[in-house]
XYZ file of C-alpha atoms in Angstrom:
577
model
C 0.000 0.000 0.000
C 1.275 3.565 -0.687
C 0.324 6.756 0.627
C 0.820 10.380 -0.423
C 0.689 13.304 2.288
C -1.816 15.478 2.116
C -1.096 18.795 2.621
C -2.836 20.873 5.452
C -6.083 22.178 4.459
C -5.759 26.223 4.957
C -9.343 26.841 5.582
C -8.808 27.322 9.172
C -8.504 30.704 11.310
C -4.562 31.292 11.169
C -4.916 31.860 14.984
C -6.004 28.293 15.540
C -3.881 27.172 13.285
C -1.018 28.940 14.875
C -2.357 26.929 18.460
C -2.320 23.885 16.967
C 1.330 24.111 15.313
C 2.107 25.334 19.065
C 0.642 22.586 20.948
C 1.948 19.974 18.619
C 5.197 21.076 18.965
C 5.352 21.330 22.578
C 3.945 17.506 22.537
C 6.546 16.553 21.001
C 8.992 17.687 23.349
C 6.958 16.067 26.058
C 7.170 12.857 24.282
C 10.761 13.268 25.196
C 9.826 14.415 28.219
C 7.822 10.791 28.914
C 10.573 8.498 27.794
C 12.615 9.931 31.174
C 10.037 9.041 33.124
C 10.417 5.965 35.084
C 7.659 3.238 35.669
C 7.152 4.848 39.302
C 6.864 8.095 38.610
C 4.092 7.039 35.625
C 1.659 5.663 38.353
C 2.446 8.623 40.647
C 1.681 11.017 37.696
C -1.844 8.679 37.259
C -2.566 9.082 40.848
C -2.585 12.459 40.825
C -4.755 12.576 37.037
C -6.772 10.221 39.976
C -7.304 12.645 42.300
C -8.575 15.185 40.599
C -10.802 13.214 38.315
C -12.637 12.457 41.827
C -12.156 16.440 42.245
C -14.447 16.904 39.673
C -16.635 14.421 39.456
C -19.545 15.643 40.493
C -19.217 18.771 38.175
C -18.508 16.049 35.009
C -21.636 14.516 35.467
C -23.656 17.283 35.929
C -22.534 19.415 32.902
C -22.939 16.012 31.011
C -26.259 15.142 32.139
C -27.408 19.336 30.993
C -25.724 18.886 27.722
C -28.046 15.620 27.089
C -31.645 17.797 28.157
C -31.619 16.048 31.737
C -31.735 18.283 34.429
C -29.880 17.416 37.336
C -32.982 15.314 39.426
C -33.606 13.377 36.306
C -33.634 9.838 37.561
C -31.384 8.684 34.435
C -28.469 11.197 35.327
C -26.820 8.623 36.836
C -25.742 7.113 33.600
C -23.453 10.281 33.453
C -21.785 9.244 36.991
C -21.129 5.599 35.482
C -20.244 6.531 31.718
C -17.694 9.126 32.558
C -16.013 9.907 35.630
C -16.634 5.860 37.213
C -15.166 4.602 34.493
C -11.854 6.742 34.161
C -11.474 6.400 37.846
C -11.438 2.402 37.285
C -9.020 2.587 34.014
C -6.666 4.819 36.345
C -6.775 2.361 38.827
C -5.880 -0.741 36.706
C -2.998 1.270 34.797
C -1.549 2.249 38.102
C -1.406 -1.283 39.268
C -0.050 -2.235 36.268
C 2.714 0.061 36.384
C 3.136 -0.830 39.868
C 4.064 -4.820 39.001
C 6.316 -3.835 35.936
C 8.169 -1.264 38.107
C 8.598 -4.750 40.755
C 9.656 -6.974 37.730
C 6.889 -8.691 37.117
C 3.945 -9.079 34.386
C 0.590 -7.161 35.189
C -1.013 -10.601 34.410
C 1.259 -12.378 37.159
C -1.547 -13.097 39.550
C -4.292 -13.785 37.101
C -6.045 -16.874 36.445
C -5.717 -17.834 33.008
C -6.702 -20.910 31.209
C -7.227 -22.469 27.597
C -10.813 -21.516 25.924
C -12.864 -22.608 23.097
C -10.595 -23.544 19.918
C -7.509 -23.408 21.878
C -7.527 -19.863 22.688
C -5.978 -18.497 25.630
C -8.115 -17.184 28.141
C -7.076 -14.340 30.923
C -9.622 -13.967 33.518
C -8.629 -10.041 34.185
C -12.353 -9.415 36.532
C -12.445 -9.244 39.098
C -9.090 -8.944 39.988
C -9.981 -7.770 43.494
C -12.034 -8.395 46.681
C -14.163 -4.954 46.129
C -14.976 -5.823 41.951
C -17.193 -8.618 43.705
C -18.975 -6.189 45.459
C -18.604 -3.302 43.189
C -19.938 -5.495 40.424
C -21.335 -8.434 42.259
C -21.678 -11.590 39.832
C -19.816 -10.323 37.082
C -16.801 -11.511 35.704
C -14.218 -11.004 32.962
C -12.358 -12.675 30.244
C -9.908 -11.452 27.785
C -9.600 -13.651 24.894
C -6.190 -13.816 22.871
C -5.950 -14.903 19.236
C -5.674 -18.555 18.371
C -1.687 -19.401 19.112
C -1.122 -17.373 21.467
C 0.249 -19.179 24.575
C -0.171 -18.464 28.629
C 3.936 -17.813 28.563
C 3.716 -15.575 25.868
C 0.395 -13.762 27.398
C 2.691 -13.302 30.591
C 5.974 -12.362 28.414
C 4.326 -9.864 26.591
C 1.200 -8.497 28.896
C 2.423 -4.159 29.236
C 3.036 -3.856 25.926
C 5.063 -0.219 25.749
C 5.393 0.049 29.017
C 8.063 -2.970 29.086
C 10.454 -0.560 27.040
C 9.652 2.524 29.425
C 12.685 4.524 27.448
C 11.375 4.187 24.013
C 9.286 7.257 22.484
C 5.802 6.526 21.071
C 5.483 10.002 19.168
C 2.492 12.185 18.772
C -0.962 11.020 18.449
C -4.592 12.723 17.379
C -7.558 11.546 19.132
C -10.379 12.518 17.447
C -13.065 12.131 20.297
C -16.329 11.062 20.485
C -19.506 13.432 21.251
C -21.964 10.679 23.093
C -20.049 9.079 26.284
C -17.835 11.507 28.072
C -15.304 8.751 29.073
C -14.178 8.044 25.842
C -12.104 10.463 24.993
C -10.045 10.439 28.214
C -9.815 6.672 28.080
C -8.714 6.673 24.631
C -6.037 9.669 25.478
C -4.819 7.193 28.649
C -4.543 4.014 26.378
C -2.388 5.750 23.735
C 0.018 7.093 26.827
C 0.056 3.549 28.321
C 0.005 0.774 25.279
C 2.011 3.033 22.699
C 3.758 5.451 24.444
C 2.076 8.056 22.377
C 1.064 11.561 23.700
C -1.729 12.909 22.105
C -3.521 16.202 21.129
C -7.324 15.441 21.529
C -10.235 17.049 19.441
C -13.162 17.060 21.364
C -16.490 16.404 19.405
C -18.184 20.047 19.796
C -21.125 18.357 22.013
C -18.870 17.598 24.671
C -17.226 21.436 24.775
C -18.847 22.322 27.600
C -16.811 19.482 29.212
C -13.454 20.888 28.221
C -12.071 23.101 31.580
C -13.665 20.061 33.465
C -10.696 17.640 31.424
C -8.211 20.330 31.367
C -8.486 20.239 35.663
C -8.874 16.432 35.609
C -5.933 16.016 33.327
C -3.888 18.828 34.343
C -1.357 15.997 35.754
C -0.685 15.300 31.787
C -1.083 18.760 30.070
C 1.715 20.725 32.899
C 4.518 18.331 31.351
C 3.561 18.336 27.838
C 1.680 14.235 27.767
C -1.586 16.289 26.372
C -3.354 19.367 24.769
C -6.530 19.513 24.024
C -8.522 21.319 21.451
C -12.057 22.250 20.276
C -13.112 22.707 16.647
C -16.031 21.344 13.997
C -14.495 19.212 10.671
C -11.930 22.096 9.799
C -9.992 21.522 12.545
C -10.304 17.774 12.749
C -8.815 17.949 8.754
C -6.153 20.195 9.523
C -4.850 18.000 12.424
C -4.983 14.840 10.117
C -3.089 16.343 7.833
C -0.889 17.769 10.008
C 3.188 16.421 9.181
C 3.757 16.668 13.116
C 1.330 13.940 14.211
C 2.024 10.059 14.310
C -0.944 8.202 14.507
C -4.561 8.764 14.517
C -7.228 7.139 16.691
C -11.053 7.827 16.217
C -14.426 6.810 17.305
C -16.867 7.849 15.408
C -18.286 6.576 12.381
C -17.568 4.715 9.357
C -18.167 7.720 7.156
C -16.245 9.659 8.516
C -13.269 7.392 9.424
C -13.801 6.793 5.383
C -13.763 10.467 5.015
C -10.295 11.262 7.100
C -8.507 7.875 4.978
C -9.992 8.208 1.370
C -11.446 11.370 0.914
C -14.594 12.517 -0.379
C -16.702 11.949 -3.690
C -14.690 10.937 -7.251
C -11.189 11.111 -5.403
C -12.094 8.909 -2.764
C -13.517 6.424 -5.059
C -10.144 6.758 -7.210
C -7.972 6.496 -4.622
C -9.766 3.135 -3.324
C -8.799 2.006 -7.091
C -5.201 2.626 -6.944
C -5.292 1.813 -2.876
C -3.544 5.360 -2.185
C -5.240 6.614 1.122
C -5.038 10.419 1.391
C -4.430 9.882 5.398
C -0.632 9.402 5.612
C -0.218 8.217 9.215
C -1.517 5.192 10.777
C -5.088 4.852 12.210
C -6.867 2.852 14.841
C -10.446 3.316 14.776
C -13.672 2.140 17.163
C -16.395 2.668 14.965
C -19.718 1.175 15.927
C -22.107 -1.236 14.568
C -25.846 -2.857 14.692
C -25.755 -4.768 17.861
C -27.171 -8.122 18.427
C -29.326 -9.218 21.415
C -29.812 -13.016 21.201
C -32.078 -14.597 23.393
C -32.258 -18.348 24.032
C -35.179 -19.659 24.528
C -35.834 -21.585 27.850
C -38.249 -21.843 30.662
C -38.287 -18.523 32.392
C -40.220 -17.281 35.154
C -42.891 -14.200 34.780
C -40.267 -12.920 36.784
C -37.671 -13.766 34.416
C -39.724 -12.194 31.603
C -40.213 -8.818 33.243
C -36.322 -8.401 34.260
C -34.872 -9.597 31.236
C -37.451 -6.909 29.060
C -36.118 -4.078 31.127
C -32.329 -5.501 30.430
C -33.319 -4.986 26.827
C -34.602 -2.039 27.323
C -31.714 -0.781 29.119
C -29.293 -1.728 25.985
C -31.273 0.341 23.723
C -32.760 3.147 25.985
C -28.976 3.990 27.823
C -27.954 7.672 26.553
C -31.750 7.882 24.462
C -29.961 5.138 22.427
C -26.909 7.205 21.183
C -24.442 4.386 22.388
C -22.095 2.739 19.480
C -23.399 -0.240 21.264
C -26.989 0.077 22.027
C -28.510 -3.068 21.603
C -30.934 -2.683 18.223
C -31.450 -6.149 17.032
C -33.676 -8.607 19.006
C -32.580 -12.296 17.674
C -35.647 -14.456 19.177
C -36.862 -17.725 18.488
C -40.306 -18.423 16.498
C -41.010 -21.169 17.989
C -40.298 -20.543 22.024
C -43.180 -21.035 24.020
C -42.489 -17.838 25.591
C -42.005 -15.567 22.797
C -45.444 -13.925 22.950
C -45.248 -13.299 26.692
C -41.824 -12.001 26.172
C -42.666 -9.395 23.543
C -45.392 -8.040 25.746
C -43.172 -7.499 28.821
C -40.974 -5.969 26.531
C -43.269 -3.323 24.940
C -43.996 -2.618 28.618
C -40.572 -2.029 29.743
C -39.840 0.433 26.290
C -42.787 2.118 26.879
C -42.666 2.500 30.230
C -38.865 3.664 30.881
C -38.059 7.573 31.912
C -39.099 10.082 29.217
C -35.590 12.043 27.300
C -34.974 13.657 25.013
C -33.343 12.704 20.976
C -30.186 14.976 21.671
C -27.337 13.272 19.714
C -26.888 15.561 16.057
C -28.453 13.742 13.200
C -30.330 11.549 15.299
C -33.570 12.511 14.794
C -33.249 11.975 11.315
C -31.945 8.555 11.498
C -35.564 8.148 14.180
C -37.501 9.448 10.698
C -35.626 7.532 8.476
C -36.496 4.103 10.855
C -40.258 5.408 10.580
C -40.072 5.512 6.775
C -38.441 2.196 6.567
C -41.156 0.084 8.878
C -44.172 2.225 8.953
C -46.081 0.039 10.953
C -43.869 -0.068 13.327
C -44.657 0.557 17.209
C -44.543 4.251 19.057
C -43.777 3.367 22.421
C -43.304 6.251 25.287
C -41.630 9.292 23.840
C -39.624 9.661 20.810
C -38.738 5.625 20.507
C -40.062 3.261 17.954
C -40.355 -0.858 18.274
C -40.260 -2.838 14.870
C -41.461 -6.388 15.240
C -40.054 -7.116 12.000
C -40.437 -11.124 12.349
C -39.498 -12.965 9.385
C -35.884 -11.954 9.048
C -35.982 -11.335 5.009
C -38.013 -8.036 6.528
C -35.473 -6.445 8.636
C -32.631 -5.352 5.676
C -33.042 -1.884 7.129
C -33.320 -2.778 10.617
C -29.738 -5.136 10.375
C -27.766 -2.849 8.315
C -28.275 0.674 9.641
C -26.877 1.859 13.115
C -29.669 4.658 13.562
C -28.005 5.633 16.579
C -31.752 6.443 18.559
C -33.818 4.861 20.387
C -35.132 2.384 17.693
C -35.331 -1.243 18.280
C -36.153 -4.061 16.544
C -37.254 -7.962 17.353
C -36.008 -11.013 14.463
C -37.652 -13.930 14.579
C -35.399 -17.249 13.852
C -36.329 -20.847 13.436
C -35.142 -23.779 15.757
C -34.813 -24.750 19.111
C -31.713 -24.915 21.645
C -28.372 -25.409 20.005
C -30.092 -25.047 16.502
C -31.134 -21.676 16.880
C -28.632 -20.670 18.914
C -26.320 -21.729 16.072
C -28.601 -20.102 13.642
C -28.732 -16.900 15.545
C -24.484 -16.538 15.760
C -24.553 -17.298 11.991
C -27.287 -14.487 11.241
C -25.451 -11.676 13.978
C -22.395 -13.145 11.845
C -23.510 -12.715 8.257
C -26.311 -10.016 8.016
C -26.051 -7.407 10.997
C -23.634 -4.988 9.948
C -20.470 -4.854 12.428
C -18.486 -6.489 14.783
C -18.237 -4.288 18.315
C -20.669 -6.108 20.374
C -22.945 -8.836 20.943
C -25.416 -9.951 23.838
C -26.432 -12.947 24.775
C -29.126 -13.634 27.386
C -29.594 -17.565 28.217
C -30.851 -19.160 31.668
C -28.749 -20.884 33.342
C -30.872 -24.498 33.470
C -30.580 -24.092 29.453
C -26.557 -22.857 29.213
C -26.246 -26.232 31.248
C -28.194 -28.334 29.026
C -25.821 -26.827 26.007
C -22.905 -27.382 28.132
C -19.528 -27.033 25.621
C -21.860 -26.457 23.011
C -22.417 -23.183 24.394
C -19.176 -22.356 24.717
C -18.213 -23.496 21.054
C -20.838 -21.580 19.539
C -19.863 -17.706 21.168
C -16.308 -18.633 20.472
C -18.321 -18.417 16.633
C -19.679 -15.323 17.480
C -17.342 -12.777 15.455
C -17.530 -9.372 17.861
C -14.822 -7.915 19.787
C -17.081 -7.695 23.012
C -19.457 -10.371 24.038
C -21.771 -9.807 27.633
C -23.795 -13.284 29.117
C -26.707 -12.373 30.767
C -25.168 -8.824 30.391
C -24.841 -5.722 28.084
C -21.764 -4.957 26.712
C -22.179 -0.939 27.669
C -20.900 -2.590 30.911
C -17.544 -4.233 29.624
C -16.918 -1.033 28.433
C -17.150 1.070 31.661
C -15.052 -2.600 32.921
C -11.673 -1.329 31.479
C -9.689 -4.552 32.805
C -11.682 -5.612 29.693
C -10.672 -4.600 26.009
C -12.936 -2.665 24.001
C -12.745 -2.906 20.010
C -13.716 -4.192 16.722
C -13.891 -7.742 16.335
C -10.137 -8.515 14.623
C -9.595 -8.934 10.234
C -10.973 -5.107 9.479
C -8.906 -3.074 7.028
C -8.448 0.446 6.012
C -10.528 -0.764 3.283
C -12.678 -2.374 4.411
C -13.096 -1.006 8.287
C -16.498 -1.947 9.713
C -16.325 -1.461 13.222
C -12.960 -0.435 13.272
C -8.994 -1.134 13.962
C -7.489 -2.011 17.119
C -8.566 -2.139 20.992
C -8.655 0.612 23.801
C -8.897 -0.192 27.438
C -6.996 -3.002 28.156
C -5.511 -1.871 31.605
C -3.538 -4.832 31.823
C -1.823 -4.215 28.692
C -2.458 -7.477 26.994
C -0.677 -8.245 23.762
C -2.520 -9.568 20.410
C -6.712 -9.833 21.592
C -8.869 -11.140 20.025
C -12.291 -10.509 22.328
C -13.394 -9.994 26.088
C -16.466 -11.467 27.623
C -18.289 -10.250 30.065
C -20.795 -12.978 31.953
C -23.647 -11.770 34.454
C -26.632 -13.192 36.779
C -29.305 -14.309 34.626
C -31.209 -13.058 37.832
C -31.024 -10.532 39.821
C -30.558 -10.374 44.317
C -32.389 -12.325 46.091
C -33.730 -14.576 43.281
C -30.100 -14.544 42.721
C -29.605 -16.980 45.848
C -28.780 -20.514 45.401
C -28.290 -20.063 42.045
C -25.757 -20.936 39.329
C -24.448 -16.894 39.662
C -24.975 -15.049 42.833
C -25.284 -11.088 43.117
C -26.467 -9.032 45.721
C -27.695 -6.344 43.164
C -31.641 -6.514 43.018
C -31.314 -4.294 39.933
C -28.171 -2.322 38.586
C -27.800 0.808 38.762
C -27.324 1.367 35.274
C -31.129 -0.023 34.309
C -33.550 2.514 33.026
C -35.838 1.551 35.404
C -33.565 1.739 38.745
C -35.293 3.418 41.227
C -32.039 4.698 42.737
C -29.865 4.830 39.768
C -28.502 7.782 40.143
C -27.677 7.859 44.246
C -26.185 4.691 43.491
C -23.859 5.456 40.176
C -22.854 8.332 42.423
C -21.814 6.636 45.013
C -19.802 4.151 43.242
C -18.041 6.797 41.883
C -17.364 8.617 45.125
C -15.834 4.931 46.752
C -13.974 4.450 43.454
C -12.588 8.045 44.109
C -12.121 7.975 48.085
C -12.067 4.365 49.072
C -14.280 4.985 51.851
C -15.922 2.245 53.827
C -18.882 4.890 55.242
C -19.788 5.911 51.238
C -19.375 1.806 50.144
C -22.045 0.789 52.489
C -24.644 3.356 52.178
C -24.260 3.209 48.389
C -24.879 -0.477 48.989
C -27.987 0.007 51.243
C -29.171 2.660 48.409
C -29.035 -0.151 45.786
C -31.077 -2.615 48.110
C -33.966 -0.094 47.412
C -33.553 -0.290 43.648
């Protein structure tokens, strides 16, 4: 493949222009900067980014939850609490432990339990790693899968990735950030530091400006030494940096038209670079990119109880952020035939209807909400502004697989077969005709993922998509950042689907294929005796929480102090759920 550098685009205000040239430079003296850095004085640096994330969190969430339309006693503003400061104060927290056991001589994956999975894969079991993720996030747990070949010695050899070469620059690096979950950015700006070495200039998405002296005080740790600037600017901006001769590497989120944009260009010289394979963007790019996100649910003998949770854990994946979530759950993979299926979808039109009213706020994504009402006019206007399409046969959903409207719009398939049959036919249809490879749900009882037994097993190994949650969403691996977060691997410039590369990571494992997240199929205290114990009667991050938001806050504030005093009241909070 060859590239030719594009020049700089002069469109821009020379003043900002001027800035930028400015704050790359002075990155890349801070790059040098890094390299003197020792492994100790990294996770000193982190706890003091660490401190003053928990400095600001309650001003983060706020000024989140008022750029989404909720004002601050909205009883979904907790998702703010979870989705951006919880879940940088968690990646600090794994990075700095990390650090900690390559600064003693020893792998960050020392301690783990790892073991061999499906097709001779290589399994580490990276959550929880401590006593308080049981409680924290009682009756999950964690895998991170490696690619086929990869070997527990060489998972243990390798696991730290730059940081096991402390003295070797990484360079400069863009982050283009993304405008829906306010974690994103920083997490992406913390993996480039800690896998690659790489400090970055960040471009925040103009819906999350607001947020901007919030990062500068949180990151103020990294921008004082020269490890980070951060910008603000529309598309001018973001072409000018991609252009720009001083910068690296690129990372995005965002979307597939626009990642397409920043490699190929637009219109006749896109389409003739694709020809002669000569991308426009000369520097490398990783990308997370988003998809159509499957929900499979096997069929089984569930209780009414079981129907009415399970609904509102739907729900939840769609409804989360009014549905402006790269993986919001859209696709509904059920079986025709399952006794249940009828007294499923009711419970489920329930739940959608039922859940806190919010408003469409994500750009564009009211139009994608009209486009879904063109495409399936009959479709079902449940609560506010969200639509249900009961699409059943599957030669009816086309629209429905292949579009990530990005809204709250969700959709029910119907598939043929029973037990391992459709569960093989549902991997094989989230394989071949949902477009993407992020994420993937599953939710299965566990009387049924017994009676599979390996087959189970054998057939989400199938299951291409770089995140896969059991009897859980995948929004939740990502706000786990002991997980990796990222495109199922094979994507190309070309040909990028849900993107290139993983963030996350905090153990800095090398060459990964996936991470699954597995949950309680049921929640506290129907929980008791059974295959997966929790002592959550709902999570906090369900639309329908009662106490969502006292109890996403007070994660966050034991995440950021440690205190016993906040652990347990949060914890008494959630019993009222």
């Amino acid at each position: 493949m060859t590239s030719t550098p594009a020049s700089p685009p002069s469109a821009i205000d020379e003043t900002v222009r001027t800035e930028i040239d400015h704050a790359i430079a002075a990155l890349h003296a801070g790059s040098r900067v890094w390299t003197q850095f020792s492994l100790a004085q990294r996770a000193t640096l982190l706890r003091r980014v660490r401190a003053a994330v928990g400095a600001v969190a309650r001003e983060w969430a706020e000024t989140a939850a008022r750029s989404k339309g909720l004002h601050v006693g909205h009883p979904l503003v907790g998702e703010e609490w979870l989705s951006g400061p919880y879940a940088v104060l968690t990646g600090l927290d794994g990075y700095i432990e990390s650090l900690e056991a390559l600064a003693a001589g020893r792998s960050p994956i020392e301690k783990l339990f790892v073991d061999d999975g499906p097709g001779g894969r290589t399994r580490v079991h990276t959550f929880p790693s401590h006593a308080v993720d049981h409680v924290l996030l009682s009756g999950f747990t964690g895998e991170v899968w490696l690619e086929p070949g990869v070997t527990p010695q060489d998972a243990t050899a390798t696991a730290g990735l730059a940081q096991r070469h402390p003295t070797e620059p990484g360079g400069v690096g863009l982050v283009l950030g993304a405008g829906n979950i306010t974690s994103i950015p920083v997490l992406d700006v913390l993996y480039e530091l800690l896998a690659f070495s790489r400090v970055s200039i960040l471009k925040v998405n103009p819906t999350q400006d607001a947020l901007v002296p919030i990062f500068e005080r949180a990151l103020a740790a990294l921008i004082e030494p020269g490890f980070l600037r951060i910008v603000r600017g529309a598309g001018d901006v973001g072409a000018y940096l991609t252009a720009h001769e001083g910068v690296d590497h690129v990372h995005i989120t965002g979307s597939a038209v626009t990642f397409d944009a920043i490699v190929w260009g637009q219109g006749e010289d896109a389409a003739s670079r694709r020809r002669a394979d000569d991308p426009r963007l000369a520097h490398p790019i990783t990308a997370e990119l988003g998809g159509v996100s499957p929900i499979i649910v096997v069929p089984g003998e569930w209780s009414d109880a079981d129907l009415r949770y399970q609904a509102e854990h739907v729900v939840t994946m769609r409804l989360h952020n009014s549905g402006h979530n790269c993986i919001a759950g859209q696709v509904v993979l059920l079986a025709a035939s399952w006794p249940q299926k009828d007294a499923f979808l009711q419970a489920l039109r329930e739940a959608y209807g039922r859940a806190p009213a919010r408003p469409v706020w994500y750009p564009n994504s009211a139009a994608k909400l009209s486009a879904a009402e063109s495409d399936y006019p009959d479709a079902q206007h449940c609560g506010d502004e969200r639509l249900l399409i009961e699409a059943g046969d599957a030669d009816a959903a086309t629209a429905l697989e292949t579009t990530e409207y990005f809204s709250p719009v969700l959709g029910v398939v119907e598939l043929p077969g029973e037990g391992r049959e459709f569960l093989r036919a549902a991997v094989a249809h989230a394989n071949d005709r949902l477009a993407g490879t992020l994420g993937a749900n599953v939710l299965v009882d566990p009387v049924t993922e017994s009676t599979l037994g390996a087959a189970f097993d054998e057939e989400i190994a199938a299951l291409r998509y770089g995140g896969i949650a059991i009897n859980a969403w995948t929004g939740v691996l990502f706000a786990t950042p002991a997980l990796s977060w990222g495109a199922f691997p094979g994507h190309t410039v070309a040909d990028v689907g849900s993107g290139l590369g993983v963030v996350h990571n905090t153990f800095l494992v090398d060459r990964i294929e996936r991470s699954v997240l597995r949950g309680p199929f049921r929640p506290a205290p129907r929980s008791l005796g059974r295959s997966r114990f929790t002592i959550l009667p709902k999570p906090p991050w369900f639309v329908t929480s009662r106490t969502g938001t006292a109890v996403s806050e007070g994660l966050t504030r034991y995440r950021a102090t440690g205190s016993p005093i906040t652990l347990v009241t949060t914890l008494t909070k959630a019993l009222g759920s």
